[in-house]
Structures are given as structure tokens and as C-alpha cells.
PDB file of C-alpha atoms in Angstrom:
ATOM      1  CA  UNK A   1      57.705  51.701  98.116  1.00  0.00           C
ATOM      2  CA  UNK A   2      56.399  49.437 100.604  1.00  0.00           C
ATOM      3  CA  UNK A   3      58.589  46.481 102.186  1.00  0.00           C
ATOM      4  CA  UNK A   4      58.047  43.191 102.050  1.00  0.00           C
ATOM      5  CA  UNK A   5      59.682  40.577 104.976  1.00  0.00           C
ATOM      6  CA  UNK A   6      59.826  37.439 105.818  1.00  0.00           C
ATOM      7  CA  UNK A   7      57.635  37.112 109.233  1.00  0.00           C
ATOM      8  CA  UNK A   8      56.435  34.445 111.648  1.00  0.00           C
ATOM      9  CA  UNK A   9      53.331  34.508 112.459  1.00  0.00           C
ATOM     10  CA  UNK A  10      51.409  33.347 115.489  1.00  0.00           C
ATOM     11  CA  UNK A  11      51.019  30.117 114.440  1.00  0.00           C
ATOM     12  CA  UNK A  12      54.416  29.850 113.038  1.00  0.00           C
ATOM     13  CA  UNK A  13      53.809  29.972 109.519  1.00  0.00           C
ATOM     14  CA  UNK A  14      56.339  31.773 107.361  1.00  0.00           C
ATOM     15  CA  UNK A  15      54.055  34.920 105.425  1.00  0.00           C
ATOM     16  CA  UNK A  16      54.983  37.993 104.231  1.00  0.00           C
ATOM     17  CA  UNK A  17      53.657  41.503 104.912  1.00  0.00           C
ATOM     18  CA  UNK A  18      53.936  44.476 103.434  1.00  0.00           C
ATOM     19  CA  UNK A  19      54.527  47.789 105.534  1.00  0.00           C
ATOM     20  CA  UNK A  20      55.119  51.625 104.572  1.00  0.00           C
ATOM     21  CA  UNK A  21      58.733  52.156 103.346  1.00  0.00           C
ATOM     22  CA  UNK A  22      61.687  52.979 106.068  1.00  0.00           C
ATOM     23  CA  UNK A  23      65.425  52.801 107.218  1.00  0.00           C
ATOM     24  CA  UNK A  24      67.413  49.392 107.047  1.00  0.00           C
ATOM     25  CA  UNK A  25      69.783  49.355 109.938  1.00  0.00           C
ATOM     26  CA  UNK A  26      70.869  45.659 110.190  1.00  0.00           C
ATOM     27  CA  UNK A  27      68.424  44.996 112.609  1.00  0.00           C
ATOM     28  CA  UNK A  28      65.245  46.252 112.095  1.00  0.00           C
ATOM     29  CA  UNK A  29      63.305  48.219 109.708  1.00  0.00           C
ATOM     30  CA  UNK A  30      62.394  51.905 110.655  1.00  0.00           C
ATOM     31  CA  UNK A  31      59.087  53.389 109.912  1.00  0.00           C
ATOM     32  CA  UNK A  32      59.046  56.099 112.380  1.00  0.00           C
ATOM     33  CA  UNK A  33      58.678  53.625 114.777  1.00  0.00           C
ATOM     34  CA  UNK A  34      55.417  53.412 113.143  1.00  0.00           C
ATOM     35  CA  UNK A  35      55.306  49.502 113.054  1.00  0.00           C
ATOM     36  CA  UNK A  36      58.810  48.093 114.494  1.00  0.00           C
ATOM     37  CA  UNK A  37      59.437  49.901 118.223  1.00  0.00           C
ATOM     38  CA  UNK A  38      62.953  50.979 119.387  1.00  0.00           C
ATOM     39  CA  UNK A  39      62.801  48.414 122.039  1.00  0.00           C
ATOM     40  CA  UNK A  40      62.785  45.447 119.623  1.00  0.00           C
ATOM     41  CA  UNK A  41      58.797  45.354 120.139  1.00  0.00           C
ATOM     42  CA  UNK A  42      56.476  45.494 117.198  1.00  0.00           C
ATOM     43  CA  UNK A  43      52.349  45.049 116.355  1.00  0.00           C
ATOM     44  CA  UNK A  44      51.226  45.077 113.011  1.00  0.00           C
ATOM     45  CA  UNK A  45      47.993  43.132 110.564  1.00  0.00           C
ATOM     46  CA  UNK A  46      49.387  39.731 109.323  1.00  0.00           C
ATOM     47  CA  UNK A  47      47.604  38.368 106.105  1.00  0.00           C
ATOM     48  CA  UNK A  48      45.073  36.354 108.298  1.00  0.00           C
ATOM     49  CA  UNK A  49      44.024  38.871 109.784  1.00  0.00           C
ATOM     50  CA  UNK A  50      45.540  38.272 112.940  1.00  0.00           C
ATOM     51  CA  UNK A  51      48.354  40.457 115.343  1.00  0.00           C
ATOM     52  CA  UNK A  52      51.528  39.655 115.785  1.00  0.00           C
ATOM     53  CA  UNK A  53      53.959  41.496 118.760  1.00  0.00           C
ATOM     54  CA  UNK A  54      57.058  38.996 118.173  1.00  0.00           C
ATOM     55  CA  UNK A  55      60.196  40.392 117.341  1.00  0.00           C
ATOM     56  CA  UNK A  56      61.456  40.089 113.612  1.00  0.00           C
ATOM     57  CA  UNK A  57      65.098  40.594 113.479  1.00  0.00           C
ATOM     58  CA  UNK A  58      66.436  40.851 109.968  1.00  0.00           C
ATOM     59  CA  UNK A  59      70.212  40.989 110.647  1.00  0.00           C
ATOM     60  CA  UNK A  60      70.969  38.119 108.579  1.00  0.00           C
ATOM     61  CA  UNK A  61      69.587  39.099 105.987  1.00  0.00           C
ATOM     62  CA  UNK A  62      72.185  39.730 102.833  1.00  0.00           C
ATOM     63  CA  UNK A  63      69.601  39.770 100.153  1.00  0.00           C
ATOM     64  CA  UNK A  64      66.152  40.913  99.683  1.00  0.00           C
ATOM     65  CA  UNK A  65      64.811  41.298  96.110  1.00  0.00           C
ATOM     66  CA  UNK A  66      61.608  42.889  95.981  1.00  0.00           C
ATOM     67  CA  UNK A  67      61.678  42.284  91.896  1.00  0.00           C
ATOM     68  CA  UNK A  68      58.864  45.306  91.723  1.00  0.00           C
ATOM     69  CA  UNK A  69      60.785  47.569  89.013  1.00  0.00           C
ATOM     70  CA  UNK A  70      58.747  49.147  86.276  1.00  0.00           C
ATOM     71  CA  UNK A  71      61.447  47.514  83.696  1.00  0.00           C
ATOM     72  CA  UNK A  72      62.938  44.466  83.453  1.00  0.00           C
ATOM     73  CA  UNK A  73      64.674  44.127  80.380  1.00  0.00           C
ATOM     74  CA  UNK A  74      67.501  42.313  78.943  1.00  0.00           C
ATOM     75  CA  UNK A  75      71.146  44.512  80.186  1.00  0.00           C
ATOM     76  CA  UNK A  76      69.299  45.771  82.937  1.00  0.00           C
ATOM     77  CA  UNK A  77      70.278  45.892  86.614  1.00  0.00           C
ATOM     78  CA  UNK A  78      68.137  45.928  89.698  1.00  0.00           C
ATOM     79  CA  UNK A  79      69.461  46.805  93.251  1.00  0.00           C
ATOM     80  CA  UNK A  80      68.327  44.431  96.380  1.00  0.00           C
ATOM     81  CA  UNK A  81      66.832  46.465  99.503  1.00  0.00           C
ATOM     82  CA  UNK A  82      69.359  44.601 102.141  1.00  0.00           C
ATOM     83  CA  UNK A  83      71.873  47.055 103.663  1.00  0.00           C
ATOM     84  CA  UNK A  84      74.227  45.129 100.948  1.00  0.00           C
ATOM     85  CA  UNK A  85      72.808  47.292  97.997  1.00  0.00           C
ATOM     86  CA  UNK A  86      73.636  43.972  95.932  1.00  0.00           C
ATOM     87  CA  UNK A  87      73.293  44.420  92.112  1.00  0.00           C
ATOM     88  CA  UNK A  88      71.675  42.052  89.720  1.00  0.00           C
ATOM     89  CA  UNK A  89      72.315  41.873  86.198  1.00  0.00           C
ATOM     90  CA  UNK A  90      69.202  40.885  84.207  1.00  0.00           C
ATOM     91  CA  UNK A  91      69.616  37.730  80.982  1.00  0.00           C
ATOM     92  CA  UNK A  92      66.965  37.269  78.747  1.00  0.00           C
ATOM     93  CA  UNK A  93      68.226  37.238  75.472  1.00  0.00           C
ATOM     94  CA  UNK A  94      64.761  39.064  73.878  1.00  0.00           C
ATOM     95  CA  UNK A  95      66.048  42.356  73.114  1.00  0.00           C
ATOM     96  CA  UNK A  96      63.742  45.580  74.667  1.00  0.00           C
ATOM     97  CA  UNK A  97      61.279  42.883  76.245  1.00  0.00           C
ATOM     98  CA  UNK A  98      60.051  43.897  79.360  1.00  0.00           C
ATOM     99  CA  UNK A  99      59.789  40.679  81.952  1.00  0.00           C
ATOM    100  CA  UNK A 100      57.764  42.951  84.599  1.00  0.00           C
ATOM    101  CA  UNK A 101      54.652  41.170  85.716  1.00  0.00           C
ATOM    102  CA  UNK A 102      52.223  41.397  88.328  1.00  0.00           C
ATOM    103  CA  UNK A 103      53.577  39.581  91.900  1.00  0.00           C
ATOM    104  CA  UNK A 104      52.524  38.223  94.509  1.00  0.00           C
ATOM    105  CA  UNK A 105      53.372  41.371  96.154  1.00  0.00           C
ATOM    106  CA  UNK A 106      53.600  43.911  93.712  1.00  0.00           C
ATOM    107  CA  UNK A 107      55.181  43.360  90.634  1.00  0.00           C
ATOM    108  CA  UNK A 108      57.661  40.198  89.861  1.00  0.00           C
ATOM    109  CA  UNK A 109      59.661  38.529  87.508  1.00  0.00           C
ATOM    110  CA  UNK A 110      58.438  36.424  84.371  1.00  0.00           C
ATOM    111  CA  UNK A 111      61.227  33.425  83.154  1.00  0.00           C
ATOM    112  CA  UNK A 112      60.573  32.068  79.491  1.00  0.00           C
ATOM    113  CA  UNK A 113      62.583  29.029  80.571  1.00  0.00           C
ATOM    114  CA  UNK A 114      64.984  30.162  77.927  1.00  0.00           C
ATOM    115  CA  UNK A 115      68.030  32.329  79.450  1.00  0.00           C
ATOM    116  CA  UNK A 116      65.837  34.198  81.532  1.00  0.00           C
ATOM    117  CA  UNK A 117      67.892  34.648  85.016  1.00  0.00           C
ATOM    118  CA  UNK A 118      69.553  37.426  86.771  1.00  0.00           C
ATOM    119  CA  UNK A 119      73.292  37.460  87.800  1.00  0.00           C
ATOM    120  CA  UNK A 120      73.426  38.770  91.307  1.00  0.00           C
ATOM    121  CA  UNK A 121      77.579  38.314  90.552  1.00  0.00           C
ATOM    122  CA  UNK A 122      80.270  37.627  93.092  1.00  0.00           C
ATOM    123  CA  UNK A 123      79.685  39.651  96.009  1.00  0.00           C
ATOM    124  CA  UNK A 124      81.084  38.342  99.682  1.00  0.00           C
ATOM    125  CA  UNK A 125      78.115  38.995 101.887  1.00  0.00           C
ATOM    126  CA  UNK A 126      76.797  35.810  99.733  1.00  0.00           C
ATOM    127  CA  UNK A 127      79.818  33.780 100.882  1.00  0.00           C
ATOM    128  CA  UNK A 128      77.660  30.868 102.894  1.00  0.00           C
ATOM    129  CA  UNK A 129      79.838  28.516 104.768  1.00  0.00           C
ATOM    130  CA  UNK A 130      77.549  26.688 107.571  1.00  0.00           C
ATOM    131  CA  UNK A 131      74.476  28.128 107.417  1.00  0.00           C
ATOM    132  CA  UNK A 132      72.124  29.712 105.033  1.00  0.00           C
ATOM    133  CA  UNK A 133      68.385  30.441 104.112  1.00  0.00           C
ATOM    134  CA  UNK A 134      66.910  30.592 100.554  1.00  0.00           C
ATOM    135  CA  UNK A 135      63.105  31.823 100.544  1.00  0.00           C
ATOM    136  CA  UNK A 136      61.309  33.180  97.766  1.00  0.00           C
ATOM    137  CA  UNK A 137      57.369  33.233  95.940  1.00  0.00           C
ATOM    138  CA  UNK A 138      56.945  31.426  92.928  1.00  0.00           C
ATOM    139  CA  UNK A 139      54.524  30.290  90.817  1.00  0.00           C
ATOM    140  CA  UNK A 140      55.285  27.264  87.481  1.00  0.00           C
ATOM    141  CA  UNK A 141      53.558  28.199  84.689  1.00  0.00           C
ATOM    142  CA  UNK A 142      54.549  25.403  82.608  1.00  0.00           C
ATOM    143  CA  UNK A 143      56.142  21.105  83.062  1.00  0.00           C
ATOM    144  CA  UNK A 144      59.997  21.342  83.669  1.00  0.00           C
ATOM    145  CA  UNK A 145      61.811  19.320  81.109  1.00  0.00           C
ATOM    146  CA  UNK A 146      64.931  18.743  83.564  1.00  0.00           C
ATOM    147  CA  UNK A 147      64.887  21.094  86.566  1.00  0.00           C
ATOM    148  CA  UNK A 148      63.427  24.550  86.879  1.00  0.00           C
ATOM    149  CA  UNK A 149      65.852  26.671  89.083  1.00  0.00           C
ATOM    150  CA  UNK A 150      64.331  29.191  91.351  1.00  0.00           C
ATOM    151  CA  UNK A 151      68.083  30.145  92.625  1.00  0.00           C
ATOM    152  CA  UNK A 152      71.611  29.132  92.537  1.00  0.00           C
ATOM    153  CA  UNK A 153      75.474  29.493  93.226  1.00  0.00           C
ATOM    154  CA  UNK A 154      77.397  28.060  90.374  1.00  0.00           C
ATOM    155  CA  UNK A 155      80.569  29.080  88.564  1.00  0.00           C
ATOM    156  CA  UNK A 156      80.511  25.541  86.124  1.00  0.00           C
ATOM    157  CA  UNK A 157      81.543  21.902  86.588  1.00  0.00           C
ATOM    158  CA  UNK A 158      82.271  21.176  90.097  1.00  0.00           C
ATOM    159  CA  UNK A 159      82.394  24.864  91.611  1.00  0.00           C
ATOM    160  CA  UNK A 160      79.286  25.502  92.987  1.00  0.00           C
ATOM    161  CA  UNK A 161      77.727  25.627  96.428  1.00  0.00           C
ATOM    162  CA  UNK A 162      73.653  25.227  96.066  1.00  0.00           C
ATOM    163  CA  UNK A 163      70.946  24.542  94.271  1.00  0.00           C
ATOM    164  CA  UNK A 164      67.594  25.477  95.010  1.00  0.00           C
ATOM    165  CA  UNK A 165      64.914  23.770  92.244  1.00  0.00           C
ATOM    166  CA  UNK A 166      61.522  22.041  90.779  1.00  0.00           C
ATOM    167  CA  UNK A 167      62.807  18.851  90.482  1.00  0.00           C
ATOM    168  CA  UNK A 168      61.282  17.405  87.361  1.00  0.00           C
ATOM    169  CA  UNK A 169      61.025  13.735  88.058  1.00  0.00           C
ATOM    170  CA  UNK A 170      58.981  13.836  90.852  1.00  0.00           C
ATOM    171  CA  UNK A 171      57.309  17.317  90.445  1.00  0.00           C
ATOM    172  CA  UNK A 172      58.956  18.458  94.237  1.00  0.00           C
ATOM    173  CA  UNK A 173      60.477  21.289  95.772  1.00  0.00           C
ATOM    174  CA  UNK A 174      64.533  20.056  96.214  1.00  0.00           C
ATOM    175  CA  UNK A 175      67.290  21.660  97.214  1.00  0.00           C
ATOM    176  CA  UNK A 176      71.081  20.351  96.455  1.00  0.00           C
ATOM    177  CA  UNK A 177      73.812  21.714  98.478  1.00  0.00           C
ATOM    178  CA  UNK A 178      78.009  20.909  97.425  1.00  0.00           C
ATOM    179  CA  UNK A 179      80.156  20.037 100.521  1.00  0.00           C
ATOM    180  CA  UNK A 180      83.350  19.578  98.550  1.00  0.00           C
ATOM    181  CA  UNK A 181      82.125  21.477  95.085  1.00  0.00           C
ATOM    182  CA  UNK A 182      81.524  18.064  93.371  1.00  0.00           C
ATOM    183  CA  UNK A 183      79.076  15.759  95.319  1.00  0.00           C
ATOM    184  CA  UNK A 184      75.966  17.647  95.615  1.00  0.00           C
ATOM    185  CA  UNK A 185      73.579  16.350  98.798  1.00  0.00           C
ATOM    186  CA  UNK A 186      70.545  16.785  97.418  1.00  0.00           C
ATOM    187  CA  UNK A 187      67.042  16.043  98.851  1.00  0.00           C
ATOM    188  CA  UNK A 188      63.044  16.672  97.702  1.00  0.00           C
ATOM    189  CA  UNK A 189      60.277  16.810  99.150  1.00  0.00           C
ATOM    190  CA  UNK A 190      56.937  14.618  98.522  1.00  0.00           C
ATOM    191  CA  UNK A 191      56.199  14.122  95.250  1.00  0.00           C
ATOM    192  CA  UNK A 192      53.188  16.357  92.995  1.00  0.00           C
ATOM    193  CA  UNK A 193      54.027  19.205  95.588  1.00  0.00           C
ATOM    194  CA  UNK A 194      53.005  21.698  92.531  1.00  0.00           C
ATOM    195  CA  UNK A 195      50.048  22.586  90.588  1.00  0.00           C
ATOM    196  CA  UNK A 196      50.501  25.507  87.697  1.00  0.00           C
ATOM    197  CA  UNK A 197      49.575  28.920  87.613  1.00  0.00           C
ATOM    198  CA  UNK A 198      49.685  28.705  91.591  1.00  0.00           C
ATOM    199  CA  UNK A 199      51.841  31.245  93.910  1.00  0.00           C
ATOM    200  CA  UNK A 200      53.719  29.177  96.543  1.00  0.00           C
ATOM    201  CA  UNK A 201      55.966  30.335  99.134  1.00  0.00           C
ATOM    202  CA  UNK A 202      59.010  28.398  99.436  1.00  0.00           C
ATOM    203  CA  UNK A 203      61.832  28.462 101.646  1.00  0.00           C
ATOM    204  CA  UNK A 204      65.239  26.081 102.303  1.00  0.00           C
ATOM    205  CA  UNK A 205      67.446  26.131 105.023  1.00  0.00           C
ATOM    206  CA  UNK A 206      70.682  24.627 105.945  1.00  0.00           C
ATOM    207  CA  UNK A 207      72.301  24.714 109.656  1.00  0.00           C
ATOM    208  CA  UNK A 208      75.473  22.841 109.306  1.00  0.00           C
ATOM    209  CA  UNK A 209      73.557  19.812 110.380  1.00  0.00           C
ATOM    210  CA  UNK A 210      70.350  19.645 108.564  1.00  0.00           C
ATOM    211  CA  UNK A 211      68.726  20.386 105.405  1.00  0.00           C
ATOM    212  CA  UNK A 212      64.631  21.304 105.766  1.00  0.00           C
ATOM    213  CA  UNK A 213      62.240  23.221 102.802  1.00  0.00           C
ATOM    214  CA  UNK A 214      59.279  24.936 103.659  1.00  0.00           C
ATOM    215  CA  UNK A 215      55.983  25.494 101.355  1.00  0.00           C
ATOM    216  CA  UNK A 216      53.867  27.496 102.389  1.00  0.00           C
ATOM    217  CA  UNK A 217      55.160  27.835 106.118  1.00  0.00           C
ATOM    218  CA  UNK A 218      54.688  24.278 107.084  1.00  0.00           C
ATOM    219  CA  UNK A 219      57.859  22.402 107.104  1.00  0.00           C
ATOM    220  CA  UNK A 220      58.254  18.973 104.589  1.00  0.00           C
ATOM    221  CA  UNK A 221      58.545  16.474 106.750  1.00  0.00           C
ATOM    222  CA  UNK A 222      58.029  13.932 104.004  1.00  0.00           C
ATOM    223  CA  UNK A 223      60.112  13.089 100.661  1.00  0.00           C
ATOM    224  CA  UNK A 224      63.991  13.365 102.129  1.00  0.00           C
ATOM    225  CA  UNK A 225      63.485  16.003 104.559  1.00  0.00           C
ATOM    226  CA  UNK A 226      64.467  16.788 107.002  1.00  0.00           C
ATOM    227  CA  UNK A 227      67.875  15.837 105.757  1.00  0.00           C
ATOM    228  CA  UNK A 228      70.783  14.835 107.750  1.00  0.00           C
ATOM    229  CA  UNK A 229      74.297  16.773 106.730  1.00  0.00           C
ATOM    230  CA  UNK A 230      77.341  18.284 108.312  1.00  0.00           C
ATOM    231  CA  UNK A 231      79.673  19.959 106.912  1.00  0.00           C
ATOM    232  CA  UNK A 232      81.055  23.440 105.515  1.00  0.00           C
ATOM    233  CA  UNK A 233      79.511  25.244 102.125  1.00  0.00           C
ATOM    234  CA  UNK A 234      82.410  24.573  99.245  1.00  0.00           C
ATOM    235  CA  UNK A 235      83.202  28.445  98.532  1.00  0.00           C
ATOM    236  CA  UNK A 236      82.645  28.308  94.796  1.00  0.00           C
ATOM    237  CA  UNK A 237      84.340  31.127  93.072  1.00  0.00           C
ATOM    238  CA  UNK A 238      80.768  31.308  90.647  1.00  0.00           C
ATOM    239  CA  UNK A 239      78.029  33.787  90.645  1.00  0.00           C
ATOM    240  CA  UNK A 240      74.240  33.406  92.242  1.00  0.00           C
ATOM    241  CA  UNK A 241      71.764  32.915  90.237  1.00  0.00           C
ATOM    242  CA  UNK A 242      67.956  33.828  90.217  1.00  0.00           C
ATOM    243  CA  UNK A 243      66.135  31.689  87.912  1.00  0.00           C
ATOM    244  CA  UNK A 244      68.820  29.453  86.772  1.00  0.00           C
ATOM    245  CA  UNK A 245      72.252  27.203  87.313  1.00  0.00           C
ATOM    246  CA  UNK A 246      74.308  29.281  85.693  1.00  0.00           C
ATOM    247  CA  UNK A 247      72.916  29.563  82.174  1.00  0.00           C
ATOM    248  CA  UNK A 248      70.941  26.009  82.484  1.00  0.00           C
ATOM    249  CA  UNK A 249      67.545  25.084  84.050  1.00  0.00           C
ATOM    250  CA  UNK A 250      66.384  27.649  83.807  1.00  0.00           C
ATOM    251  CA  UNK A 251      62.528  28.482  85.334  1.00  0.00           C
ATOM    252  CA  UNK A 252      59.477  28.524  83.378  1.00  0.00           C
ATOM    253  CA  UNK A 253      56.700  31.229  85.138  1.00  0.00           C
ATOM    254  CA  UNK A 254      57.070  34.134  87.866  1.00  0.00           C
ATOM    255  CA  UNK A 255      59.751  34.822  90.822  1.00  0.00           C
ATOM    256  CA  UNK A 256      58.846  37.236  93.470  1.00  0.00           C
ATOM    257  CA  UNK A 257      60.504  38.381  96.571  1.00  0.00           C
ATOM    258  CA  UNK A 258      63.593  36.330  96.609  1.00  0.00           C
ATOM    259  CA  UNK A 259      65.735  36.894  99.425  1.00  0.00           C
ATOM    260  CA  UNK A 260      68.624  34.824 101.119  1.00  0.00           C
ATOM    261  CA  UNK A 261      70.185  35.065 104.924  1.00  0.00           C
ATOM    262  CA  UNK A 262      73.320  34.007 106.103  1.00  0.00           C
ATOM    263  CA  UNK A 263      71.684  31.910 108.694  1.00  0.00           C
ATOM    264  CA  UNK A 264      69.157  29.207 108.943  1.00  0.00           C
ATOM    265  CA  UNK A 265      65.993  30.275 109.336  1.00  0.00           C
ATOM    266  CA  UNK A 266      63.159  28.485 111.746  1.00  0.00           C
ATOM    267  CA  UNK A 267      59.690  28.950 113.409  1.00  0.00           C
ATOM    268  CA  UNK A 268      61.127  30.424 115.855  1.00  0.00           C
ATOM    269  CA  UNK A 269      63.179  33.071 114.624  1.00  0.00           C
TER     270      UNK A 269
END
């Protein structure tokens, strides 16, 4: 199948592009050299239409989850493309029904906003400490009532380490991240960011000194970000979460192409 990454373009806007299938090897991905070069050099068609020759390097990536499986049903599992091989265990709690839906790419994932998530589990290539990246396509298809929870780490109470959500009071794009487990630093973006029924492509970073969100490739600059924070990740001992905190807030629509690096994203890189 075809592979989907998380690019810069040449005017800096975070896209995604979608390339014949190939070998992971921590750095780059391998078409026969069709489309990334041996010497760190690649060309290929971005969405606009335009060329591209910088160099993507996908080495911190720990998670990429295409979410394009023919089934999607309730005791399932799905396998991330990373080089981790990560395994999610699929929640929905209606029997043989199949959540597979049409993606932005491809096919995606449809949430009820009722125990719809998947458990990626425990694995320690999700360990964050002081940096991380959180990116994925979504699209609301209905008002939160609380929070709807496009991913998470959580293991109940106080152990968790972030939170990335619709934050209902304002209608914006948040994301909460737990220094000591307990106190969450939390921060959104302007508020209406969202219309339904609409893909958007959202991404949240943390460096070990700041906190920034993306939609749609231009940083929020407005709201509470970019947010001022040091400090290291709490290690919660919990799972990660797509689609919910645990087995609460859950989302209400579609979740495509999640993915999630062990270092902070920019425009640059």
C-alpha cells in the first residue's frame, strides 16, 4: 500500500503525500530509490502541485498509523508502519461493526463518541520524556459535550503524561501535557478553530521548553500558544490512546493518519 508522511513543503506547511510502498530503515523510506535518494536527496509532487528536494528524515518517528485496514471491528488489532511494528487494540463496544471509513488518505477511522478508541498499550518506544510530536487528520462530525480526544497517554487519576483534544468550551484545538502526573499545563488555541464535517490537519509539539499546535501547517500563534514550559514528561505507567483518555472523551467523527515522534517537530525539520 502506499505511504503516507509527514512532509514540509516549500513554503513550510506541514502536508502529507502519498508515495508507492517501500523499506523503513529508521531514516528514510526506500522505494527503489524511486522517490527518496541514497544520498539523503529526494524530488517528488506535493499536493499543490509544487516540488520539493528537501530532505525528510523520519528517524523519530515511533508511530505511524495509516488506519487504512479493510476491518475495523471491535477485538481487532491493527499494526503501525514505524520500524516499531506497534499494535493497537481496537474498543467499540458494537459487536461485528465495522468502523472503516473513507480517509483523508485512504481509508480511516469512524468514533461514535461512545467507547470508540484504540489501545496502542504500553510499549517503550512511546516513553516521551522532553520532547515529543503528536500529528494526525481529523475531521468532528458532531458538538463535544466535554472534550473530544484525538490522542492520549493515561493510566487513571494522576498518571498520565498528555492530552491531545477539541476542547469543548471554546471549540479549539488544546493540548495538556503532566509535568509531575497531576498538574496538567494545558493550552488552546483561538477560539471556533472548527467547523464539522471538515478534514483538518493537526499537529502538537513539545521541546522541553515550549508547547506550539499546528492546523493546517500554519502554527497558532493566538489562544495560549506558543506556550512557555520546561520540564520532563511524568512517565505514566498508562496506555496511549487514539480517540480517547483512557475510556473518557472520547471523539465524535473520523481519525486518519495518526502518528507520534519522539521529538519536536518544526518547519524546518
Amino acid at each position: 500500500s502506499g505511504v503516507e508522511i509527514f512532509v514540509v513543503t516549500i513554503n513550510n506547511i506541514f502536508s502529507f503525500d502519498t508515495f508507492a510502498g517501500g523499506t523503513y530503515d529508521g531514516t528514510q523510506w526506500d522505494a527503489g530509490n524511486t522517490w527518496i535518494e541514497n544520498n539523503g536527496t529526494h524530488i517528488y509532487d506535493l499536493p499543490d502541485g509544487s516540488v520539493s528536494t528537501e530532505w525528510t528524515d523520519m528517524s523519530s518517528n515511533v508511530l505511524l498509523m495509516h488506519l487504512d485496514d479493510a476491518s475495523l471491528i471491535h477485538g481487532g488489532t491493527i499494526t503501525d508502519s514505524s520500524s516499531n511494528g506497534i499494535v493497537g487494540t481496537l474498543r467499540t463496544d458494537d459487536g461485528a461493526t465495522n468502523k472503516a471509513t473513507t480517509g483523508k488518505i485512504n481509508g480511516a477511522m469512524t468514533f461514535d463518541g461512545t467507547n470508540d478508541y484504540i489501545d496502542l498499550g504500553t510499549p517503550i518506544a512511546l516513553d516521551f520524556t522532553t520532547s515529543m510530536t503528536v500529528e494526525a487528520w481529523a475531521m468532528a462530525t458532531a458538538e463535544p459535550i466535554t472534550y473530544q480526544t484525538i490522542g492520549s497517554n493515561y493510566g487513571g487519576g494522576s498518571d498520565r503524561t498528555w492530552t491531545f483534544l477539541r476542547d469543548s468550551t471554546t471549540d479549539s484545538l488544546a493540548l495538556c501535557i503532566y509535568i509531575d502526573g497531576s498538574t496538567g499545563q494545558c493550552g488552546a488555541a483561538a477560539d471556533n478553530t472548527f467547523k464539522l464535517n471538515q478534514w483538518y490537519h493537526m499537529v502538537a509539539t513539545y521541546d522541553g521548553t515550549t508547547m506550539r499546535v499546528y492546523i493546517n501547517g500554519e502554527e497558532q500563534v493566538s489562544g495560549d500558544f506558543p506556550r512557555a514550559q520546561t520540564g520532563t514528561l511524568f512517565d505514566s505507567t498508562g496506555s496511549t490512546f487514539i480517540g480517547s483518555v483512557g475510556v473518557a472523551d472520547e471523539f465524535t467523527g473520523k481519525i486518519d493518519e495518526f502518528a507520534l515522534y519522539n521529538t519536536a517537530l518544526s518547519a524546518t525539520t
